[in-house]
mmCIF file of C-alpha atoms in Angstrom:
data_model
loop_
_atom_site.group_PDB
_atom_site.id
_atom_site.type_symbol
_atom_site.label_atom_id
_atom_site.label_comp_id
_atom_site.label_asym_id
_atom_site.label_seq_id
_atom_site.Cartn_x
_atom_site.Cartn_y
_atom_site.Cartn_z
ATOM 1 C CA MET A 465 3.408 24.698 37.919
ATOM 2 C CA ASN A 466 0.895 21.993 38.682
ATOM 3 C CA ALA A 467 2.498 18.865 40.151
ATOM 4 C CA LEU A 468 1.407 16.873 37.117
ATOM 5 C CA LEU A 469 4.271 16.665 34.626
ATOM 6 C CA PRO A 470 4.821 14.771 31.401
ATOM 7 C CA HIS A 471 6.005 11.261 32.124
ATOM 8 C CA GLN A 472 6.663 8.076 30.237
ATOM 9 C CA ASP A 473 2.998 7.202 29.771
ATOM 10 C CA MET A 474 2.105 10.691 28.543
ATOM 11 C CA VAL A 475 5.081 11.665 26.437
ATOM 12 C CA ARG A 476 6.669 8.865 24.471
ATOM 13 C CA PRO A 477 10.299 9.346 23.445
ATOM 14 C CA ALA A 478 11.183 9.981 19.829
ATOM 15 C CA PRO A 479 12.644 7.104 17.868
ATOM 16 C CA ILE A 480 16.367 6.626 18.229
ATOM 17 C CA GLY A 481 18.228 6.931 14.946
ATOM 18 C CA GLY A 482 18.677 3.624 13.186
ATOM 19 C CA LEU A 483 16.038 1.690 15.117
ATOM 20 C CA ASP A 484 12.912 3.219 13.615
ATOM 21 C CA GLN A 485 12.536 4.781 10.224
ATOM 22 C CA TRP A 486 10.317 6.538 7.746
ATOM 23 C CA VAL A 487 9.413 3.783 5.312
ATOM 24 C CA ALA A 488 8.261 6.060 2.487
ATOM 25 C CA ILE A 489 7.359 9.705 1.891
ATOM 26 C CA TRP A 490 5.711 11.233 -1.184
ATOM 27 C CA ASP A 491 5.224 14.900 -2.022
ATOM 28 C CA ALA A 492 3.034 15.838 -5.008
ATOM 29 C CA GLY A 493 3.385 12.299 -6.315
ATOM 30 C CA GLN A 494 7.184 12.320 -6.123
ATOM 31 C CA ALA A 495 9.006 9.992 -3.734
ATOM 32 C CA ARG A 496 11.084 11.996 -1.266
ATOM 33 C CA ILE A 497 11.903 8.723 0.513
ATOM 34 C CA PRO A 498 11.233 5.834 -1.916
ATOM 35 C CA PRO A 499 9.301 2.826 -0.565
ATOM 36 C CA PRO A 500 11.168 -0.484 -0.301
ATOM 37 C CA ARG A 501 11.091 -2.605 -3.429
ATOM 38 C CA ALA A 502 10.371 -5.669 -1.309
ATOM 39 C CA PRO A 503 8.314 -4.530 1.716
ATOM 40 C CA ASP A 504 8.897 -6.444 4.928
ATOM 41 C CA PRO A 505 6.177 -9.142 4.976
ATOM 42 C CA ASP A 506 6.297 -9.519 8.756
ATOM 43 C CA PRO A 507 3.765 -7.746 10.999
ATOM 44 C CA GLN A 508 5.057 -4.475 12.445
ATOM 45 C CA PRO A 509 4.685 -3.705 16.158
ATOM 46 C CA ALA A 510 3.932 -0.071 15.237
ATOM 47 C CA LEU A 511 2.987 1.761 12.063
ATOM 48 C CA SER A 512 1.949 5.331 11.206
ATOM 49 C CA LEU A 513 0.180 6.586 8.102
ATOM 50 C CA LEU A 514 0.057 10.342 7.494
ATOM 51 C CA LEU A 515 -1.898 11.886 4.626
ATOM 52 C CA GLU A 516 -2.785 15.376 3.474
ATOM 53 C CA PHE A 517 -5.323 16.052 0.747
ATOM 54 C CA CYS A 518 -7.729 18.619 -0.613
ATOM 55 C CA MET A 519 -11.287 17.467 0.015
ATOM 56 C CA PRO A 520 -12.837 16.602 -3.377
ATOM 57 C CA GLN A 521 -16.384 17.142 -4.538
ATOM 58 C CA VAL A 522 -18.336 13.922 -4.033
ATOM 59 C CA THR A 523 -21.144 13.612 -6.530
ATOM 60 C CA GLY A 524 -23.944 11.100 -6.427
ATOM 61 C CA LYS A 525 -24.743 8.737 -3.572
ATOM 62 C CA HIS A 526 -21.532 6.718 -3.457
ATOM 63 C CA PRO A 527 -18.397 7.479 -1.423
ATOM 64 C CA LEU A 528 -15.129 8.366 -3.104
ATOM 65 C CA ARG A 529 -12.047 6.328 -2.188
ATOM 66 C CA LEU A 530 -9.110 8.584 -1.313
ATOM 67 C CA TRP A 531 -6.591 5.931 -0.209
ATOM 68 C CA GLN A 532 -6.324 2.176 -0.499
ATOM 69 C CA GLY A 533 -3.535 -0.091 0.749
ATOM 70 C CA ALA A 534 -1.920 -2.727 -1.434
ATOM 71 C CA ALA A 535 -2.957 -5.736 0.657
ATOM 72 C CA GLU A 536 -6.184 -7.696 0.211
ATOM 73 C CA ALA A 537 -9.231 -5.463 0.545
ATOM 74 C CA ARG A 538 -10.206 -6.481 4.090
ATOM 75 C CA ARG A 539 -6.717 -5.875 5.469
ATOM 76 C CA SER A 540 -5.919 -2.706 3.536
ATOM 77 C CA ILE A 541 -6.191 0.743 5.082
ATOM 78 C CA ALA A 542 -8.904 2.568 3.135
ATOM 79 C CA LEU A 543 -10.092 6.157 3.453
ATOM 80 C CA TYR A 544 -13.369 7.360 1.935
ATOM 81 C CA ALA A 545 -14.972 10.763 1.388
ATOM 82 C CA GLN A 546 -18.716 10.432 1.984
ATOM 83 C CA PRO A 547 -21.403 12.350 0.065
ATOM 84 C CA ASP A 548 -22.489 14.096 3.298
ATOM 85 C CA GLY A 549 -19.018 15.534 3.964
ATOM 86 C CA ALA A 550 -17.953 12.861 6.459
ATOM 87 C CA LEU A 551 -14.672 10.943 6.235
ATOM 88 C CA ARG A 552 -14.563 7.216 6.898
ATOM 89 C CA LEU A 553 -11.533 4.999 7.594
ATOM 90 C CA VAL A 554 -11.854 1.228 7.267
ATOM 91 C CA HIS A 555 -9.122 -1.207 8.245
ATOM 92 C CA ASP A 556 -9.903 -4.787 9.266
ATOM 93 C CA GLU A 557 -11.819 -4.374 12.577
ATOM 94 C CA VAL A 558 -11.560 -0.580 12.461
ATOM 95 C CA ASP A 559 -14.475 1.305 10.928
ATOM 96 C CA MET A 560 -14.482 4.949 12.040
ATOM 97 C CA ARG A 561 -16.472 7.854 10.628
ATOM 98 C CA THR A 562 -16.491 11.558 11.408
ATOM 99 C CA GLU A 563 -19.650 13.577 11.708
ATOM 100 C CA ALA A 564 -21.335 14.857 8.547
ATOM 101 C CA CYS A 565 -19.991 18.090 7.052
ATOM 102 C CA PHE A 566 -16.582 17.533 8.645
ATOM 103 C CA ALA A 567 -14.975 18.564 5.347
ATOM 104 C CA ARG A 568 -16.214 20.713 2.499
ATOM 105 C CA PRO A 569 -14.905 20.557 -1.082
ATOM 106 C CA GLY A 570 -11.635 22.439 -1.384
ATOM 107 C CA GLU A 571 -10.712 22.295 2.302
ATOM 108 C CA MET A 572 -7.309 20.910 3.308
ATOM 109 C CA ILE A 573 -7.470 17.789 5.486
ATOM 110 C CA GLY A 574 -4.740 15.959 7.392
ATOM 111 C CA LEU A 575 -4.837 12.371 8.655
ATOM 112 C CA ARG A 576 -2.658 10.630 11.250
ATOM 113 C CA TYR A 577 -3.431 6.957 11.771
ATOM 114 C CA LEU A 578 -1.375 4.953 14.265
ATOM 115 C CA CYS A 579 -1.534 1.177 14.551
ATOM 116 C CA CYS A 580 -0.200 -0.650 17.601
ATOM 117 C CA ALA A 581 0.347 -4.366 18.082
ATOM 118 C CA ARG A 582 -0.469 -3.980 21.787
ATOM 119 C CA GLY A 583 -3.483 -1.718 21.310
ATOM 120 C CA ARG A 584 -2.092 0.937 23.656
ATOM 121 C CA ALA A 585 -0.915 3.678 21.308
ATOM 122 C CA ASP A 586 -3.321 3.402 18.400
ATOM 123 C CA VAL A 587 -5.208 6.519 17.319
ATOM 124 C CA LEU A 588 -7.088 8.006 14.401
ATOM 125 C CA GLU A 589 -6.754 11.754 13.999
ATOM 126 C CA LEU A 590 -8.308 13.878 11.259
ATOM 127 C CA ILE A 591 -7.939 17.645 11.158
ATOM 128 C CA ASN A 592 -9.659 20.182 8.948
ATOM 129 C CA HIS A 593 -6.949 22.828 8.584
ATOM 130 C CA GLY A 594 -9.320 25.420 7.188
ATOM 131 C CA ARG A 595 -11.837 25.436 10.043
ATOM 132 C CA GLY A 596 -9.738 23.860 12.777
ATOM 133 C CA HIS A 597 -12.071 20.879 13.233
ATOM 134 C CA LEU A 598 -10.380 17.943 14.952
ATOM 135 C CA TYR A 599 -11.528 14.340 15.143
ATOM 136 C CA ARG A 600 -9.343 12.197 17.413
ATOM 137 C CA MET A 601 -10.281 8.731 18.591
ATOM 138 C CA ARG A 602 -8.420 6.064 20.502
ATOM 139 C CA LEU A 603 -9.274 2.733 18.907
ATOM 140 C CA GLY A 604 -8.241 0.241 21.581
ATOM 141 C CA ILE A 605 -7.652 -2.476 18.996
ATOM 142 C CA ALA A 606 -4.430 -4.469 19.049
ATOM 143 C CA GLN A 607 -3.272 -5.034 15.491
ATOM 144 C CA ALA A 608 0.137 -5.848 14.057
ATOM 145 C CA VAL A 609 0.124 -4.304 10.588
ATOM 146 C CA ARG A 610 2.097 -5.317 7.522
ATOM 147 C CA LEU A 611 3.565 -2.560 5.390
ATOM 148 C CA GLU A 612 1.533 -3.562 2.356
ATOM 149 C CA GLU A 613 -1.624 -2.657 4.259
ATOM 150 C CA ALA A 614 -0.526 0.993 4.245
ATOM 151 C CA LEU A 615 1.508 1.284 1.014
ATOM 152 C CA PRO A 616 -0.691 2.642 -1.816
ATOM 153 C CA ARG A 617 -2.298 0.109 -4.131
ATOM 154 C CA HIS A 618 -1.426 2.257 -7.145
ATOM 155 C CA GLY A 619 0.037 5.656 -7.931
ATOM 156 C CA GLY A 620 -3.348 7.277 -8.495
ATOM 157 C CA PHE A 621 -3.827 7.692 -4.758
ATOM 158 C CA LEU A 622 -0.621 9.766 -4.646
ATOM 159 C CA GLY A 623 -2.350 12.201 -6.977
ATOM 160 C CA VAL A 624 -5.263 12.535 -4.568
ATOM 161 C CA CYS A 625 -3.163 12.721 -1.380
ATOM 162 C CA HIS A 626 -0.457 15.240 -2.277
ATOM 163 C CA VAL A 627 1.448 14.392 0.916
ATOM 164 C CA ALA A 628 1.715 10.801 2.116
ATOM 165 C CA ALA A 629 4.102 9.224 4.608
ATOM 166 C CA ILE A 630 4.487 5.824 6.251
ATOM 167 C CA ALA A 631 6.677 5.150 9.292
ATOM 168 C CA ASP A 632 7.363 1.992 11.272
ATOM 169 C CA PHE A 633 7.071 3.854 14.584
ATOM 170 C CA HIS A 634 4.404 5.944 16.259
ATOM 171 C CA VAL A 635 4.590 9.495 14.912
ATOM 172 C CA SER A 636 3.488 11.534 17.902
ATOM 173 C CA SER A 637 1.639 14.797 17.615
ATOM 174 C CA THR A 638 4.056 17.699 17.167
ATOM 175 C CA ASP A 639 1.456 20.472 17.246
ATOM 176 C CA LEU A 640 3.336 22.203 20.053
ATOM 177 C CA PRO A 641 5.887 24.997 20.358
ATOM 178 C CA ALA A 642 9.213 23.547 19.219
ATOM 179 C CA VAL A 643 12.450 24.528 17.522
ATOM 180 C CA GLY A 644 14.672 22.574 15.185
ATOM 181 C CA ALA A 645 18.223 21.410 15.748
ATOM 182 C CA GLY A 646 20.877 24.089 15.646
ATOM 183 C CA ALA A 647 18.932 26.812 17.453
ATOM 184 C CA LEU A 648 21.197 28.282 20.149
ATOM 185 C CA VAL A 649 19.266 28.695 23.398
ATOM 186 C CA GLN A 650 20.737 31.067 25.962
ATOM 187 C CA THR A 651 21.622 29.320 29.237
ATOM 188 C CA THR A 652 23.584 30.229 32.358
ATOM 189 C CA LYS A 653 26.506 28.377 30.711
ATOM 190 C CA GLY A 654 26.224 30.315 27.470
ATOM 191 C CA PRO A 655 24.431 29.519 24.189
ATOM 192 C CA ILE A 656 23.743 25.791 23.821
ATOM 193 C CA PRO A 657 22.187 24.029 20.798
ATOM 194 C CA VAL A 658 18.644 22.989 21.609
ATOM 195 C CA GLU A 659 19.472 19.353 20.840
ATOM 196 C CA SER A 660 22.052 19.380 23.659
ATOM 197 C CA LEU A 661 19.715 20.702 26.351
ATOM 198 C CA ARG A 662 18.807 18.429 29.228
ATOM 199 C CA PRO A 663 16.280 18.663 32.082
ATOM 200 C CA ASP A 664 17.393 20.845 34.997
ATOM 201 C CA MET A 665 19.637 23.009 32.825
ATOM 202 C CA ALA A 666 18.977 26.700 33.544
ATOM 203 C CA VAL A 667 17.851 28.658 30.462
ATOM 204 C CA ILE A 668 17.722 32.432 30.197
ATOM 205 C CA LEU A 669 14.356 34.075 29.682
ATOM 206 C CA THR A 670 13.779 37.221 27.661
ATOM 207 C CA ASP A 671 13.599 39.275 30.877
ATOM 208 C CA GLY A 672 17.073 38.077 31.895
ATOM 209 C CA GLN A 673 15.924 35.649 34.577
ATOM 210 C CA ALA A 674 17.095 32.034 34.657
ATOM 211 C CA MET A 675 14.691 29.101 34.959
ATOM 212 C CA PRO A 676 15.394 25.361 34.966
ATOM 213 C CA LEU A 677 14.070 23.182 32.182
ATOM 214 C CA ARG A 678 11.553 20.698 33.488
ATOM 215 C CA TRP A 679 11.173 18.600 30.322
ATOM 216 C CA VAL A 680 12.827 18.343 26.902
ATOM 217 C CA ALA A 681 11.491 16.073 24.156
ATOM 218 C CA ARG A 682 12.770 15.303 20.686
ATOM 219 C CA ARG A 683 10.087 14.282 18.209
ATOM 220 C CA PRO A 684 10.315 13.608 14.477
ATOM 221 C CA ARG A 685 8.079 15.785 12.324
ATOM 222 C CA LEU A 686 6.901 15.404 8.761
ATOM 223 C CA CYS A 687 7.795 18.736 7.150
ATOM 224 C CA LEU A 688 5.672 18.840 4.000
ATOM 225 C CA GLY A 689 2.340 20.448 3.155
ATOM 226 C CA ARG A 690 0.570 22.152 6.058
ATOM 227 C CA LEU A 691 2.970 20.420 8.456
ATOM 228 C CA ALA A 692 5.959 22.291 7.051
ATOM 229 C CA PRO A 693 7.809 24.235 9.754
ATOM 230 C CA ILE A 694 8.469 27.970 9.685
ATOM 231 C CA ARG A 695 11.929 29.355 9.064
ATOM 232 C CA LEU A 696 12.469 32.575 11.026
ATOM 233 C CA ARG A 697 15.180 34.482 9.226
ATOM 234 C CA ALA A 698 18.005 36.527 10.676
ATOM 235 C CA PRO A 699 18.320 39.415 11.289
ATOM 236 C CA TYR A 700 14.542 39.673 11.773
ATOM 237 C CA PHE A 701 13.074 39.120 15.259
ATOM 238 C CA GLY A 702 16.467 39.796 16.871
ATOM 239 C CA LEU A 703 18.000 36.605 15.468
ATOM 240 C CA MET A 704 21.652 36.255 14.567
ATOM 241 C CA HIS A 705 21.026 32.971 12.730
ATOM 242 C CA ASP A 706 17.982 31.440 11.071
ATOM 243 C CA ILE A 707 15.942 29.068 13.216
ATOM 244 C CA VAL A 708 13.189 26.614 12.321
ATOM 245 C CA THR A 709 10.050 26.345 14.467
ATOM 246 C CA THR A 710 6.724 24.570 14.300
ATOM 247 C CA PRO A 711 3.859 26.771 13.029
ATOM 248 C CA GLU A 712 2.332 26.572 16.540
ATOM 249 C CA THR A 713 5.380 28.211 18.152
ATOM 250 C CA ARG A 714 4.605 31.702 19.368
ATOM 251 C CA VAL A 715 7.218 34.441 19.204
ATOM 252 C CA ALA A 716 7.314 37.501 21.438
ATOM 253 C CA ARG A 717 6.978 40.840 19.641
ATOM 254 C CA SER A 718 7.349 44.328 21.062
ATOM 255 C CA GLY A 719 7.827 47.875 19.873
ATOM 256 C CA ALA A 720 5.870 50.976 19.023
ATOM 257 C CA ALA A 721 3.510 49.224 16.584
ATOM 258 C CA VAL A 722 2.556 46.663 19.245
ATOM 259 C CA GLU A 723 1.751 49.364 21.798
ATOM 260 C CA TYR A 724 -0.041 51.516 19.212
ATOM 261 C CA LEU A 725 -2.326 48.720 17.958
ATOM 262 C CA PHE A 726 -2.887 46.570 21.031
ATOM 263 C CA GLY A 727 -1.991 48.615 24.110
ATOM 264 C CA HIS A 728 0.535 46.060 25.378
ATOM 265 C CA GLU A 729 4.312 46.250 25.586
ATOM 266 C CA ARG A 730 4.721 42.679 24.361
ATOM 267 C CA VAL A 731 2.508 40.109 22.653
ATOM 268 C CA LEU A 732 2.827 36.587 21.266
ATOM 269 C CA ILE A 733 2.320 35.711 17.599
ATOM 270 C CA ARG A 734 2.131 32.229 16.056
ATOM 271 C CA ALA A 735 5.002 31.620 13.657
ATOM 272 C CA GLY A 736 2.489 30.203 11.186
ATOM 273 C CA ASP A 737 0.669 33.558 11.114
ATOM 274 C CA MET A 738 3.795 35.513 10.172
ATOM 275 C CA THR A 739 4.543 34.046 6.739
ATOM 276 C CA SER A 740 3.348 37.225 5.007
ATOM 277 C CA SER A 741 6.262 39.094 6.600
ATOM 278 C CA PRO A 742 9.734 39.098 5.003
ATOM 279 C CA GLY A 743 11.241 37.394 8.041
ATOM 280 C CA ALA A 744 9.205 34.155 8.044
ATOM 281 C CA ARG A 745 8.495 31.513 5.425
ATOM 282 C CA ARG A 746 7.477 27.880 5.132
ATOM 283 C CA ASP A 747 10.460 25.535 4.910
ATOM 284 C CA ARG A 748 9.888 22.343 2.914
ATOM 285 C CA GLN A 749 13.523 21.684 2.033
ATOM 286 C CA MET A 750 13.738 18.596 4.254
ATOM 287 C CA PRO A 751 10.907 16.040 4.283
ATOM 288 C CA VAL A 752 11.457 15.278 7.986
ATOM 289 C CA ARG A 753 13.139 17.013 10.896
ATOM 290 C CA ASP A 754 13.646 16.423 14.577
ATOM 291 C CA MET A 755 11.895 19.138 16.602
ATOM 292 C CA TYR A 756 12.588 19.901 20.260
ATOM 293 C CA HIS A 757 9.887 20.795 22.792
ATOM 294 C CA LEU A 758 10.810 22.668 25.980
ATOM 295 C CA LEU A 759 8.746 22.873 29.173
ATOM 296 C CA LEU A 760 9.557 25.147 32.138
ATOM 297 C CA ASP A 761 8.181 25.292 35.649
ATOM 298 C CA ASP A 762 6.297 28.417 34.571
ATOM 299 C CA HIS A 763 5.338 29.211 31.005
ATOM 300 C CA ALA A 764 7.721 31.821 29.591
ATOM 301 C CA CYS A 765 9.733 32.842 26.547
ATOM 302 C CA VAL A 766 13.287 31.537 26.304
ATOM 303 C CA ALA A 767 15.944 33.658 24.632
ATOM 304 C CA ILE A 768 17.387 32.577 21.292
ATOM 305 C CA ASP A 769 19.782 35.425 20.484
ATOM 306 C CA ARG A 770 17.512 38.418 21.200
ATOM 307 C CA CYS A 771 14.356 36.600 20.066
ATOM 308 C CA GLY A 772 11.818 35.386 22.610
ATOM 309 C CA VAL A 773 10.422 31.943 21.746
ATOM 310 C CA GLU A 774 7.726 30.538 24.003
ATOM 311 C CA SER A 775 8.040 27.292 25.879
ATOM 312 C CA ALA A 776 5.219 24.753 25.818
ATOM 313 C CA LEU A 777 2.176 25.160 28.028
ATOM 314 C CA LEU A 778 1.564 22.089 30.162
ATOM 315 C CA SER A 779 -2.078 22.062 29.063
ATOM 316 C CA ASP A 780 -0.994 22.004 25.413
ATOM 317 C CA VAL A 781 1.477 19.170 26.033
ATOM 318 C CA ILE A 782 -1.210 17.051 27.638
ATOM 319 C CA ALA A 783 -3.842 17.952 25.039
ATOM 320 C CA ALA A 784 -1.467 16.940 22.236
ATOM 321 C CA GLU A 785 -0.994 13.506 23.765
ATOM 322 C CA ASP A 786 -3.247 10.905 22.215
ATOM 323 C CA GLY A 787 -6.045 10.392 24.697
ATOM 324 C CA GLY A 788 -4.482 12.710 27.273
ATOM 325 C CA GLY A 789 -6.856 14.762 29.425
ATOM 326 C CA GLN A 790 -6.386 18.008 31.318
ATOM 327 C CA ARG A 791 -6.328 16.239 34.697
ATOM 328 C CA ASN A 792 -6.991 19.074 37.128
ATOM 329 C CA LEU A 793 -4.468 21.571 35.793
ATOM 330 C CA SER A 794 -4.200 24.969 37.421
ATOM 331 C CA GLN A 795 -5.085 28.112 35.499
ATOM 332 C CA THR A 796 -1.377 28.977 35.370
ATOM 333 C CA ASP A 797 -0.705 25.809 33.406
ATOM 334 C CA ARG A 798 -3.348 26.828 30.851
ATOM 335 C CA THR A 799 -2.535 30.538 30.399
ATOM 336 C CA PRO A 800 0.124 31.986 28.050
ATOM 337 C CA CYS A 801 2.613 34.345 29.617
ATOM 338 C CA LEU A 802 1.678 37.223 27.276
ATOM 339 C CA PRO A 803 -1.416 38.302 25.313
ATOM 340 C CA VAL A 804 -1.763 36.194 22.161
ATOM 341 C CA LEU A 805 -2.742 37.749 18.830
ATOM 342 C CA ASP A 806 -5.116 35.885 16.566
ATOM 343 C CA ARG A 807 -4.352 35.638 12.858
ATOM 344 C CA ALA A 808 -6.132 38.891 12.051
ATOM 345 C CA GLY A 809 -4.177 40.703 14.760
ATOM 346 C CA ALA A 810 -0.919 39.203 13.508
ATOM 347 C CA GLN A 811 -1.644 40.381 9.967
ATOM 348 C CA ALA A 812 -2.506 43.867 11.223
ATOM 349 C CA LEU A 813 0.791 44.071 13.117
ATOM 350 C CA ILE A 814 2.786 42.879 10.113
ATOM 351 C CA ALA A 815 1.100 45.437 7.862
ATOM 352 C CA ALA A 816 1.643 48.230 10.388
ATOM 353 C CA SER A 817 5.289 47.289 10.834
ATOM 354 C CA LEU A 818 5.871 47.333 7.073
ATOM 355 C CA ARG A 819 4.245 50.794 6.857
ATOM 356 C CA GLY A 820 6.231 52.068 9.814
ATOM 357 C CA VAL A 821 3.164 52.786 11.958
ATOM 358 C CA GLY A 822 4.043 53.922 15.477
ATOM 359 C CA ARG A 823 7.603 54.976 14.680
#
């Protein structure tokens, strides 16, 4: 592995229970975590606003307001859909706009907006889930935000944004391979819950070798809408118990159908591309979960029961960090350990497996 590793400046720790909290979460207009009746009037050192919405049709020459905070207009966080397909966020000194045609009517869009009183961890991120377009910008503006600037001015905005969440900490990007609490990772000391793993512990890979963990990170994840994790169900995939993963987590698959279709003994498939199979489904039971990211010296698949779940690539860890660059990474730190199927390939394998092709 390249000498560059995640460190305190690159990978911020997850909030410790009780110190930071999700202020409010709504799903389809219903409060999964109700907002406080009397919001704290004091400025917050950190605040995160997460939204998911279906891009509406904007008619005429005027923008359409998708979100508006409850504070006075200048201080409220406001999001607009522009007639040319751009999205614009306005908040006090912040006035950011994507390129035209960033979003088309009917496409699903996600927003992550972080405010920081010190101006060191602020970021605006917009993602078009349909086409994979990403707009991410570091703002460099120190601003202590009051909760009323993010809380919706009225309930109508909760009808536009079907998922909305506000937290009084920085919600880091979790678009990385990760598993939820309770998953039993094989180690040289036996199966250990992922939440109990620590750096330098030796985990067992799917080929039977042992490799020390270089980095473990716990991060809170909003688990609604397109951000919902994937539940991999036992006994599929060689699992003895269900596990929860992020959609970006890739699982090793092997067998006759893999060799027949792709000419490889083993391949990797994104968990999010397997939801058409009986063994994988979206899990929206809990609005938030803690997810655990694992990084090894060399990218590989760790064993959970007899299922191979990939560790994080160093390049992906750095890319997911707000403002993080690739910083002279080696090719090894950028390359998955097995061939990776795209969504079409994943669907072909699922269909072939259901038909019994290659048996």
